[in-house]
Tab-separated table of C-alpha atoms and ligand atoms in Angstrom:
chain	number	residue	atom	x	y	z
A	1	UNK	CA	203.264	51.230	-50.812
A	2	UNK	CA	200.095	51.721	-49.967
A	3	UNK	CA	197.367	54.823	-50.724
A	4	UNK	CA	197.472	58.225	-48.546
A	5	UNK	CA	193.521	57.978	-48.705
A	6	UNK	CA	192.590	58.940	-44.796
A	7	UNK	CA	190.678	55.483	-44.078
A	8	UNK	CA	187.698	55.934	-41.010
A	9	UNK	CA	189.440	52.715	-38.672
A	10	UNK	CA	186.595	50.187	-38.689
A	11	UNK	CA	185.771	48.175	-35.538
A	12	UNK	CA	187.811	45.163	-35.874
A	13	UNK	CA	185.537	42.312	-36.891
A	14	UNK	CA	185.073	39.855	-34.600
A	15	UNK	CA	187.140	36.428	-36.156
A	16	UNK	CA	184.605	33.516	-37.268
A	17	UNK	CA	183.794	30.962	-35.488
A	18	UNK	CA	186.382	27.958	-35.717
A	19	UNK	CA	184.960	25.245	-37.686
A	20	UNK	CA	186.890	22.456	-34.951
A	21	UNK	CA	186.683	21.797	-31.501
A	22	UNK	CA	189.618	21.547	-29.722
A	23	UNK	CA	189.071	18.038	-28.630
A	24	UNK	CA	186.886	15.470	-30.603
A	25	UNK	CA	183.878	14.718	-28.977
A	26	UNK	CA	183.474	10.703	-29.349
A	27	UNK	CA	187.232	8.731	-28.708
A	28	UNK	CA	187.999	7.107	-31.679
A	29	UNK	CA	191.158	5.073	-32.691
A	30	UNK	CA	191.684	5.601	-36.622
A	31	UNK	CA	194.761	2.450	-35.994
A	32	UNK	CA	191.754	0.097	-34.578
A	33	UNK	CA	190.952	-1.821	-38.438
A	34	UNK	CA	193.214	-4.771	-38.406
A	35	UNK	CA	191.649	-5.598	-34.779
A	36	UNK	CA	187.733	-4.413	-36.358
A	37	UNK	CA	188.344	-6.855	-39.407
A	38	UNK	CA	189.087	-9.583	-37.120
A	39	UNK	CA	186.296	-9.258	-34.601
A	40	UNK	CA	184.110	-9.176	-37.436
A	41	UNK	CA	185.628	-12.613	-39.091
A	42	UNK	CA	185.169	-14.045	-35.443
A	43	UNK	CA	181.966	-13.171	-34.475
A	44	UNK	CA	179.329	-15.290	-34.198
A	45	UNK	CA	175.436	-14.687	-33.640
A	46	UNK	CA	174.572	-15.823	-30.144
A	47	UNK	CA	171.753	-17.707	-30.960
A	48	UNK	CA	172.048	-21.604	-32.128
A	49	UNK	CA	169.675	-21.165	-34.704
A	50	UNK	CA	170.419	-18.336	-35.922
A	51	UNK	CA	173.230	-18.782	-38.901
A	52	UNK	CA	173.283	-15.262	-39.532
A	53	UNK	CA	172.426	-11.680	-38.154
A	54	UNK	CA	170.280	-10.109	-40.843
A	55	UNK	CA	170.848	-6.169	-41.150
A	56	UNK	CA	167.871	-4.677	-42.730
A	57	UNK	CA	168.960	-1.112	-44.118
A	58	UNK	CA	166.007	1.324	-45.206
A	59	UNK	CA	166.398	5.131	-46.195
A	60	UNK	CA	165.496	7.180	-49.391
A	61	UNK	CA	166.111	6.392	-52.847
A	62	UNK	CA	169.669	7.761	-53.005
A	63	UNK	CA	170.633	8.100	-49.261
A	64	UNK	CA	173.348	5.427	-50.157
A	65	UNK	CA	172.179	2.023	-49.022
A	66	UNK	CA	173.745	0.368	-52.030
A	67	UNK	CA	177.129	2.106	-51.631
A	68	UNK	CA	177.393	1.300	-48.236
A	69	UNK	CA	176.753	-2.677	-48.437
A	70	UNK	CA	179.760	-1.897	-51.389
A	71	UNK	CA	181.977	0.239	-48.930
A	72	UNK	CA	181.795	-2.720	-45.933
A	73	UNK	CA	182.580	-5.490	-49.129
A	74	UNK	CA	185.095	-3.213	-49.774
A	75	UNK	CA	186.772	-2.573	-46.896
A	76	UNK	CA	187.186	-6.757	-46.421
A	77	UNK	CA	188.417	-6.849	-50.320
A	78	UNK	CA	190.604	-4.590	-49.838
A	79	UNK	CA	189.464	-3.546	-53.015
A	80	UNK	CA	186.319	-1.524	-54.092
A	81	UNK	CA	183.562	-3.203	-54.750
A	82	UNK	CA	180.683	-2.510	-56.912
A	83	UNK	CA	178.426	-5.674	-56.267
A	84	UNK	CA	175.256	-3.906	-54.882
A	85	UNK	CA	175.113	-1.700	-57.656
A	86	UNK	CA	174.738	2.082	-56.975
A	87	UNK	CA	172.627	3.486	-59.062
A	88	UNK	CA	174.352	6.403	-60.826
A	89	UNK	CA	171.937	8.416	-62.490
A	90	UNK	CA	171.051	11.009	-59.466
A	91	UNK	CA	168.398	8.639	-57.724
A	92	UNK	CA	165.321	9.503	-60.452
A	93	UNK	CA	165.449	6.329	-62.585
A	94	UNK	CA	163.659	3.462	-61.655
A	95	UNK	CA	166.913	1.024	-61.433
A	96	UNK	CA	166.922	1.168	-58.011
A	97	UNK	CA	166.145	-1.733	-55.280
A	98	UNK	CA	162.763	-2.994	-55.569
A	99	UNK	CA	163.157	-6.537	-55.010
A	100	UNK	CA	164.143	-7.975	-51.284
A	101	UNK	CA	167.440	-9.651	-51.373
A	102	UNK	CA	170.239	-10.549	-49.265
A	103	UNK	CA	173.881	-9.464	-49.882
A	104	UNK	CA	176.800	-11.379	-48.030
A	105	UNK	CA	179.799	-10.579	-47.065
A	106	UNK	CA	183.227	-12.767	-47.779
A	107	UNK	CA	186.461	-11.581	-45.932
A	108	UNK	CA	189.334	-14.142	-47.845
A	109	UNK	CA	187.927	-17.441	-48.032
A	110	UNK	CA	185.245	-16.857	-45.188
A	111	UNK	CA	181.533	-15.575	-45.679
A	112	UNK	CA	180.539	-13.653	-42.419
A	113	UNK	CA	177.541	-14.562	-40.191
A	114	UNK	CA	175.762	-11.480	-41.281
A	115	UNK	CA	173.545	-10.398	-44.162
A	116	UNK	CA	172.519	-7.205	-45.515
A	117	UNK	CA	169.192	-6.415	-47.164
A	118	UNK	CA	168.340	-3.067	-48.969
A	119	UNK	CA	164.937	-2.146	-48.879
A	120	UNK	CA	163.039	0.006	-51.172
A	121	UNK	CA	163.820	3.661	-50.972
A	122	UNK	CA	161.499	5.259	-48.044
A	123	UNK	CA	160.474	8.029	-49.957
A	124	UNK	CA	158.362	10.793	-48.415
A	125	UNK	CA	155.875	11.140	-50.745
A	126	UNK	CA	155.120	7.571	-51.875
A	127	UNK	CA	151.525	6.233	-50.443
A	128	UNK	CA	150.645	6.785	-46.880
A	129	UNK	CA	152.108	3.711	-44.934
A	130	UNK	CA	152.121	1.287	-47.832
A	131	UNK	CA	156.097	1.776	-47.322
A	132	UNK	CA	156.478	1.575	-43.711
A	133	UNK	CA	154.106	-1.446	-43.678
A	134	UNK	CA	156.330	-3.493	-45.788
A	135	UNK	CA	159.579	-1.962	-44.050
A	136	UNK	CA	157.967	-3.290	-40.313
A	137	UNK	CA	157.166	-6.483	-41.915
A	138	UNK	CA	160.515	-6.717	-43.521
A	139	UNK	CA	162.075	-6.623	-40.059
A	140	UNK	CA	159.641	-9.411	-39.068
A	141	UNK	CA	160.574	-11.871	-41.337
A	142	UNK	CA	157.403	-11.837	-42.902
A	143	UNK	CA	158.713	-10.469	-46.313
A	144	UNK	CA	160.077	-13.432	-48.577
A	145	UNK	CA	163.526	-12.564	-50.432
A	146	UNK	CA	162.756	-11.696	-53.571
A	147	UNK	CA	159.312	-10.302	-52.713
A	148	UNK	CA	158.938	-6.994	-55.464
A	149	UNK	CA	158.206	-4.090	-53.185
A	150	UNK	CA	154.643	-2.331	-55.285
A	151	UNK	CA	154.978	1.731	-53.761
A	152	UNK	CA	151.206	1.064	-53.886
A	153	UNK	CA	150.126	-1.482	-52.460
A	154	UNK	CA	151.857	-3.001	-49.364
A	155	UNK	CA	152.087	-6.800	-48.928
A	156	UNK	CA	149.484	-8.497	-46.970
A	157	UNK	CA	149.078	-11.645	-45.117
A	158	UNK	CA	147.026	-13.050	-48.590
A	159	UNK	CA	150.049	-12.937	-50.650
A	160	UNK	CA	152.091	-16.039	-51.753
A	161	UNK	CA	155.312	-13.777	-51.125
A	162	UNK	CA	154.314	-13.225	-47.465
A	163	UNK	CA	155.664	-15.434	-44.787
A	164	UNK	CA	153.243	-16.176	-41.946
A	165	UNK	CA	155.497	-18.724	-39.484
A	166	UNK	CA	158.892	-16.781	-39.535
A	167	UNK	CA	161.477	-18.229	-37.432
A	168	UNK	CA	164.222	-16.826	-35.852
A	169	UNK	CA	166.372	-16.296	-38.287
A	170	UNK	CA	164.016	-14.844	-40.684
A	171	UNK	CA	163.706	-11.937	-38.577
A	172	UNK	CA	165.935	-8.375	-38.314
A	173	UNK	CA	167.126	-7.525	-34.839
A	174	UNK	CA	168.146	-4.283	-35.918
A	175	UNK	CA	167.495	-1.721	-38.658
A	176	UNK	CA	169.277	0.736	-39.668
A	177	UNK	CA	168.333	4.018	-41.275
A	178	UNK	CA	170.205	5.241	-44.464
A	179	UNK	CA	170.334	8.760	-44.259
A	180	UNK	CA	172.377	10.936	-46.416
A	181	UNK	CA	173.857	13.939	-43.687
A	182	UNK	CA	172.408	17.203	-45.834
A	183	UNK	CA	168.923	15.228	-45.523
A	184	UNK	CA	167.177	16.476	-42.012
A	185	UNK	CA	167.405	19.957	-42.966
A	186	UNK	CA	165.408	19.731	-45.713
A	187	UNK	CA	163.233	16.940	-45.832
A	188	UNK	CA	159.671	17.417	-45.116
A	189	UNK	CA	158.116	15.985	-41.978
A	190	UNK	CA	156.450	13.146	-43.931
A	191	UNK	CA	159.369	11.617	-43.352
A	192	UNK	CA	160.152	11.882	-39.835
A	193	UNK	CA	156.573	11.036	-39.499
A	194	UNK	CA	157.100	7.681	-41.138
A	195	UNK	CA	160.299	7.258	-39.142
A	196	UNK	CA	158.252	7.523	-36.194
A	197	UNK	CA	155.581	4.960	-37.067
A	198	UNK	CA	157.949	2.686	-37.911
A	199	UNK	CA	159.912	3.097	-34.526
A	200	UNK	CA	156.591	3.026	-32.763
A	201	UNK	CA	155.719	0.224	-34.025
A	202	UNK	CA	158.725	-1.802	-34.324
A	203	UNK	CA	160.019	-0.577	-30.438
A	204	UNK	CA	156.820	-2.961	-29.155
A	205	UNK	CA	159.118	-5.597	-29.745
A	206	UNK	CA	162.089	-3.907	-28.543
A	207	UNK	CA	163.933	-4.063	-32.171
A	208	UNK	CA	166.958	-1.397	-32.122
A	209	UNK	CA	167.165	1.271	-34.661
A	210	UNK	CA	170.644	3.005	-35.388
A	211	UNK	CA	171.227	5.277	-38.540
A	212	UNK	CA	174.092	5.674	-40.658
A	213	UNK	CA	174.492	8.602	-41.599
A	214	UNK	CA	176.207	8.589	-45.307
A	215	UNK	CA	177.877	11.417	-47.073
A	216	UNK	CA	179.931	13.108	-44.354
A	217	UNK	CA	182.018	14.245	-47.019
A	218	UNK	CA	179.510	16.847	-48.489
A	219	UNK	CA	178.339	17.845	-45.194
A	220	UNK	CA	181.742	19.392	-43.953
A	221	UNK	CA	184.827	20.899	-46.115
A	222	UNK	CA	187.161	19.952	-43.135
A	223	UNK	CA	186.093	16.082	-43.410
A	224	UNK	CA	186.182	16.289	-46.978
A	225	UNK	CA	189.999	16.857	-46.762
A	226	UNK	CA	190.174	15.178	-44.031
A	227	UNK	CA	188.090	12.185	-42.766
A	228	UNK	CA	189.760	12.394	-39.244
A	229	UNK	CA	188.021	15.513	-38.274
A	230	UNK	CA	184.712	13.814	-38.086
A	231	UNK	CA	184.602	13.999	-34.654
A	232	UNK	CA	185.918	17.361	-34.186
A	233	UNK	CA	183.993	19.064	-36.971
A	234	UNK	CA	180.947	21.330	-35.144
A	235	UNK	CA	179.055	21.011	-38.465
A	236	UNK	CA	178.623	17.333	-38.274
A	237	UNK	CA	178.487	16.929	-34.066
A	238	UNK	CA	175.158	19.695	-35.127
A	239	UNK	CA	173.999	17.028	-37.721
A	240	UNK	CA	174.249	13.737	-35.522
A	241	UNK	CA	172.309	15.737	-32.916
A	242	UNK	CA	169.439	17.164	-35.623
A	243	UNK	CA	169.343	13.293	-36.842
A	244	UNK	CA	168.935	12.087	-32.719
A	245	UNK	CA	166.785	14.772	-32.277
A	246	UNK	CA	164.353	14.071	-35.676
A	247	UNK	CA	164.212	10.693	-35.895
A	248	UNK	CA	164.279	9.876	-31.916
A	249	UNK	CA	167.739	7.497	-32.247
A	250	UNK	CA	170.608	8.484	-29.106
A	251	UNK	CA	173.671	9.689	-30.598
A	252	UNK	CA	175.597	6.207	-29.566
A	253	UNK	CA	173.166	4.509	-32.204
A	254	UNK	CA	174.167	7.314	-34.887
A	255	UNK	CA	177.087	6.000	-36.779
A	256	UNK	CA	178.919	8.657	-39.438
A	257	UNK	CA	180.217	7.212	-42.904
A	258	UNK	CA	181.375	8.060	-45.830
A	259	UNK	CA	180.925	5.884	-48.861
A	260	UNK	CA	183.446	4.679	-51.286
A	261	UNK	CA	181.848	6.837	-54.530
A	262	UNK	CA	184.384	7.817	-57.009
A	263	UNK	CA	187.750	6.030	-55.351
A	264	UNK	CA	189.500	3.483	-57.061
A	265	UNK	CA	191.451	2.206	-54.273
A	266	UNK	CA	190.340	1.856	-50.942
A	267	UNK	CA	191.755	4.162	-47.613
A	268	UNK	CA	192.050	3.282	-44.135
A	269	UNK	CA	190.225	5.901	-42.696
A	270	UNK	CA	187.254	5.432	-44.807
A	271	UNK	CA	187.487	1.699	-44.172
A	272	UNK	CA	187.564	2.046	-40.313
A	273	UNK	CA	184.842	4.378	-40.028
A	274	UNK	CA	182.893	1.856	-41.780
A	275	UNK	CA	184.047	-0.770	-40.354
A	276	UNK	CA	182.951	0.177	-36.782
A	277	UNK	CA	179.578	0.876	-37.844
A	278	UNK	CA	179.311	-2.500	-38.904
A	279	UNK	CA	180.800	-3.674	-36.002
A	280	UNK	CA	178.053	-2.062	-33.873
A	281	UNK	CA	175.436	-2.507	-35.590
A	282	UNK	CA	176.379	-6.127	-35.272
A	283	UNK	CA	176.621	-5.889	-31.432
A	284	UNK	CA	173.740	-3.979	-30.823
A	285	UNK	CA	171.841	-6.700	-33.414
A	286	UNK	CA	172.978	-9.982	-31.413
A	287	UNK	CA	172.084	-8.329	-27.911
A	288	UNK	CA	168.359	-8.087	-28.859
A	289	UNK	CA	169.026	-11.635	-30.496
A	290	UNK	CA	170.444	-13.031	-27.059
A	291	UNK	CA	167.038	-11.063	-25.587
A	292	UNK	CA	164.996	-12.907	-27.903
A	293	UNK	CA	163.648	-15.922	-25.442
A	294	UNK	CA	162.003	-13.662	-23.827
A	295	UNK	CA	159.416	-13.055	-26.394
B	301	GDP	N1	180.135	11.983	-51.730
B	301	GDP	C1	179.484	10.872	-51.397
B	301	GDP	N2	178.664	10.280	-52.288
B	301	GDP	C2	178.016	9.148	-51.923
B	301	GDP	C3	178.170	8.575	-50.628
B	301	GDP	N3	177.380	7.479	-50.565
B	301	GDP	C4	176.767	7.370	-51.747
B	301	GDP	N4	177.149	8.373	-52.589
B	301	GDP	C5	176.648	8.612	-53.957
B	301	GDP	O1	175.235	8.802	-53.882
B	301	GDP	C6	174.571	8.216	-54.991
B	301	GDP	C7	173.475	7.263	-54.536
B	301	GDP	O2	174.035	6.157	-53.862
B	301	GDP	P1	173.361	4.704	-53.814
B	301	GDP	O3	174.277	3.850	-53.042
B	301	GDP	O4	172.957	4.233	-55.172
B	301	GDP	O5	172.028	5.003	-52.976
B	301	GDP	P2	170.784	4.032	-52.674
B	301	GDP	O6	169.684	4.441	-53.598
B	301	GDP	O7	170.405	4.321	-51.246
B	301	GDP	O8	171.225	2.626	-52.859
B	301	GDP	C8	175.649	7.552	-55.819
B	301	GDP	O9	176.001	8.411	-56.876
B	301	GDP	C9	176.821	7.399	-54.848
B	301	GDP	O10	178.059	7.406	-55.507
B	301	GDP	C10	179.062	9.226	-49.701
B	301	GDP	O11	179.241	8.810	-48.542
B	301	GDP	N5	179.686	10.361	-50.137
B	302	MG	MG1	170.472	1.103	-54.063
């Protein structure tokens, strides 16, 4: 069996930490997608003249924006889609989304009362403000669809592509930040600096921010096998609080995702993680549109 070799006993190491808590930390029903899908299809923006809730999504080049608008087509489809186009060369080309445009989303024969828009990447070393300028005008309708975001120049009130009498339903009652989980740890503070101007500026008019947070899957090896652990896994409770903590969000406006990327059928469990975040985003969205006499 084993060697005579006297061995000096070592002080039993201490075991490591568990990865899991014993009890997840948010409730959340993984059956709840059937009754998510048909909230969705039901809902209906509070407002009479408002057709549709638009969902402004912002975050770096690469944070998946375009994936996601894919994932929540995908998870009506029942099928992945690849109509936003992810761009697949590791973020560096110049492919990705510089033009303003809407993407809609069909569940059978029925286009939903919401529309997303991808903004240009918010990249923290592009020109001071020229980004966050266009993102804050972007929420307040004053960016026309189509409008070609310049990293270096900002629209202004003298060009044709600006919109100077925006009505209700050109405007964003909510944005949501893109942000890839791995991100807060290493990004710079230029940033969270432009996070915070853009909240600042955008909370004067009460306009809710939530975040996304894409990318689960590389953050933690237990959600990577399996996606029901989100909400157990210490690792990415200690990321949603980093991202509350950074960018200034509460945790109940922090939803976790992860993105249809290499699948060639869709899941449940990656469906109905999405699917709530949409479903909240939604929510939180029409509130501020129901608040919206008051300004
Ligand atoms: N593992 C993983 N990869 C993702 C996820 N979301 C996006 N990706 C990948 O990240 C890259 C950038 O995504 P993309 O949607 O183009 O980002 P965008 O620039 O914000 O639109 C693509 O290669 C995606 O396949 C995710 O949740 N998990
Ligand atoms: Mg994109």
């Amino acid at each position: 069996m084993g060697s005579s070799e006297s061995t000096v006993p070592r002080p039993p190491s201490p075991p490591p930490p568990n990865p899991e808590l014993d009890k997840p930390w948010r409730k959340f029903d993984w059956g709840q997608k059937e009754d998510l899908k048909k909230k969705l299809e039901n809902f209906c923006p509070s407002h009479p003249d408002v057709k549709d809730i638009k969902i402004l999504l912002a975050g770096p080049i690469g944070a998946g924006k375009s994936s996601f608008i894919n994932s929540v087509d995908s998870a009506f489809l029942g099928r992945i889609s690849s109509r936003a186009l992810v761009d697949t060369s590791g973020g560096d080309s110049q492919s990705f989304t510089k033009n303003l445009k809407g993407f809609s989303i069909r569940s059978g024969k029925k286009t939903l009362p919401f529309i997303f828009k991808d903004i240009m990447g918010l990249e923290p070393e592009a020109f001071e403000g020229s980004q966050t300028e266009d993102i804050i005008n972007a929420v307040y309708g004053h960016v026309k669809d189509g409008y070609k975001f310049n990293e270096e120049k900002p629209l202004t009130f003298k060009d044709q592509q600006f919109n100077h009498d925006p009505n209700l339903s050109d405007q964003s009652f909510c944005l949501v930040y893109v942000l890839p989980a791995n991100i807060l740890q290493y990004t710079d503070d230029r940033l969270i600096d432009k996070l915070k101007i853009i909240r600042q500026r955008i909370s004067e008019r009460g306009i809710p921010q939530v975040v996304v947070m894409t990318k689960m899957d590389e953050a933690c090896p237990l959600v990577q096998k399996n996606l029901r652990k989100m909400y157990t896994s210490k690792k990415i409770k200690e990321k949603m609080e980093l991202c509350s903590a950074k960018v200034g969000v509460p945790m109940s406006h922090i939803f976790p995702v992860k993105n249809y990327h290499d699948e060639i059928d869709t899941n449940n469990d990656v469906d109905v993680l999405i699917l709530k975040a949409i479903e909240q985003i939604v929510h939180i969205a029409n509130d501020r549109l129901e608040d919206s006499e008051s300004f």
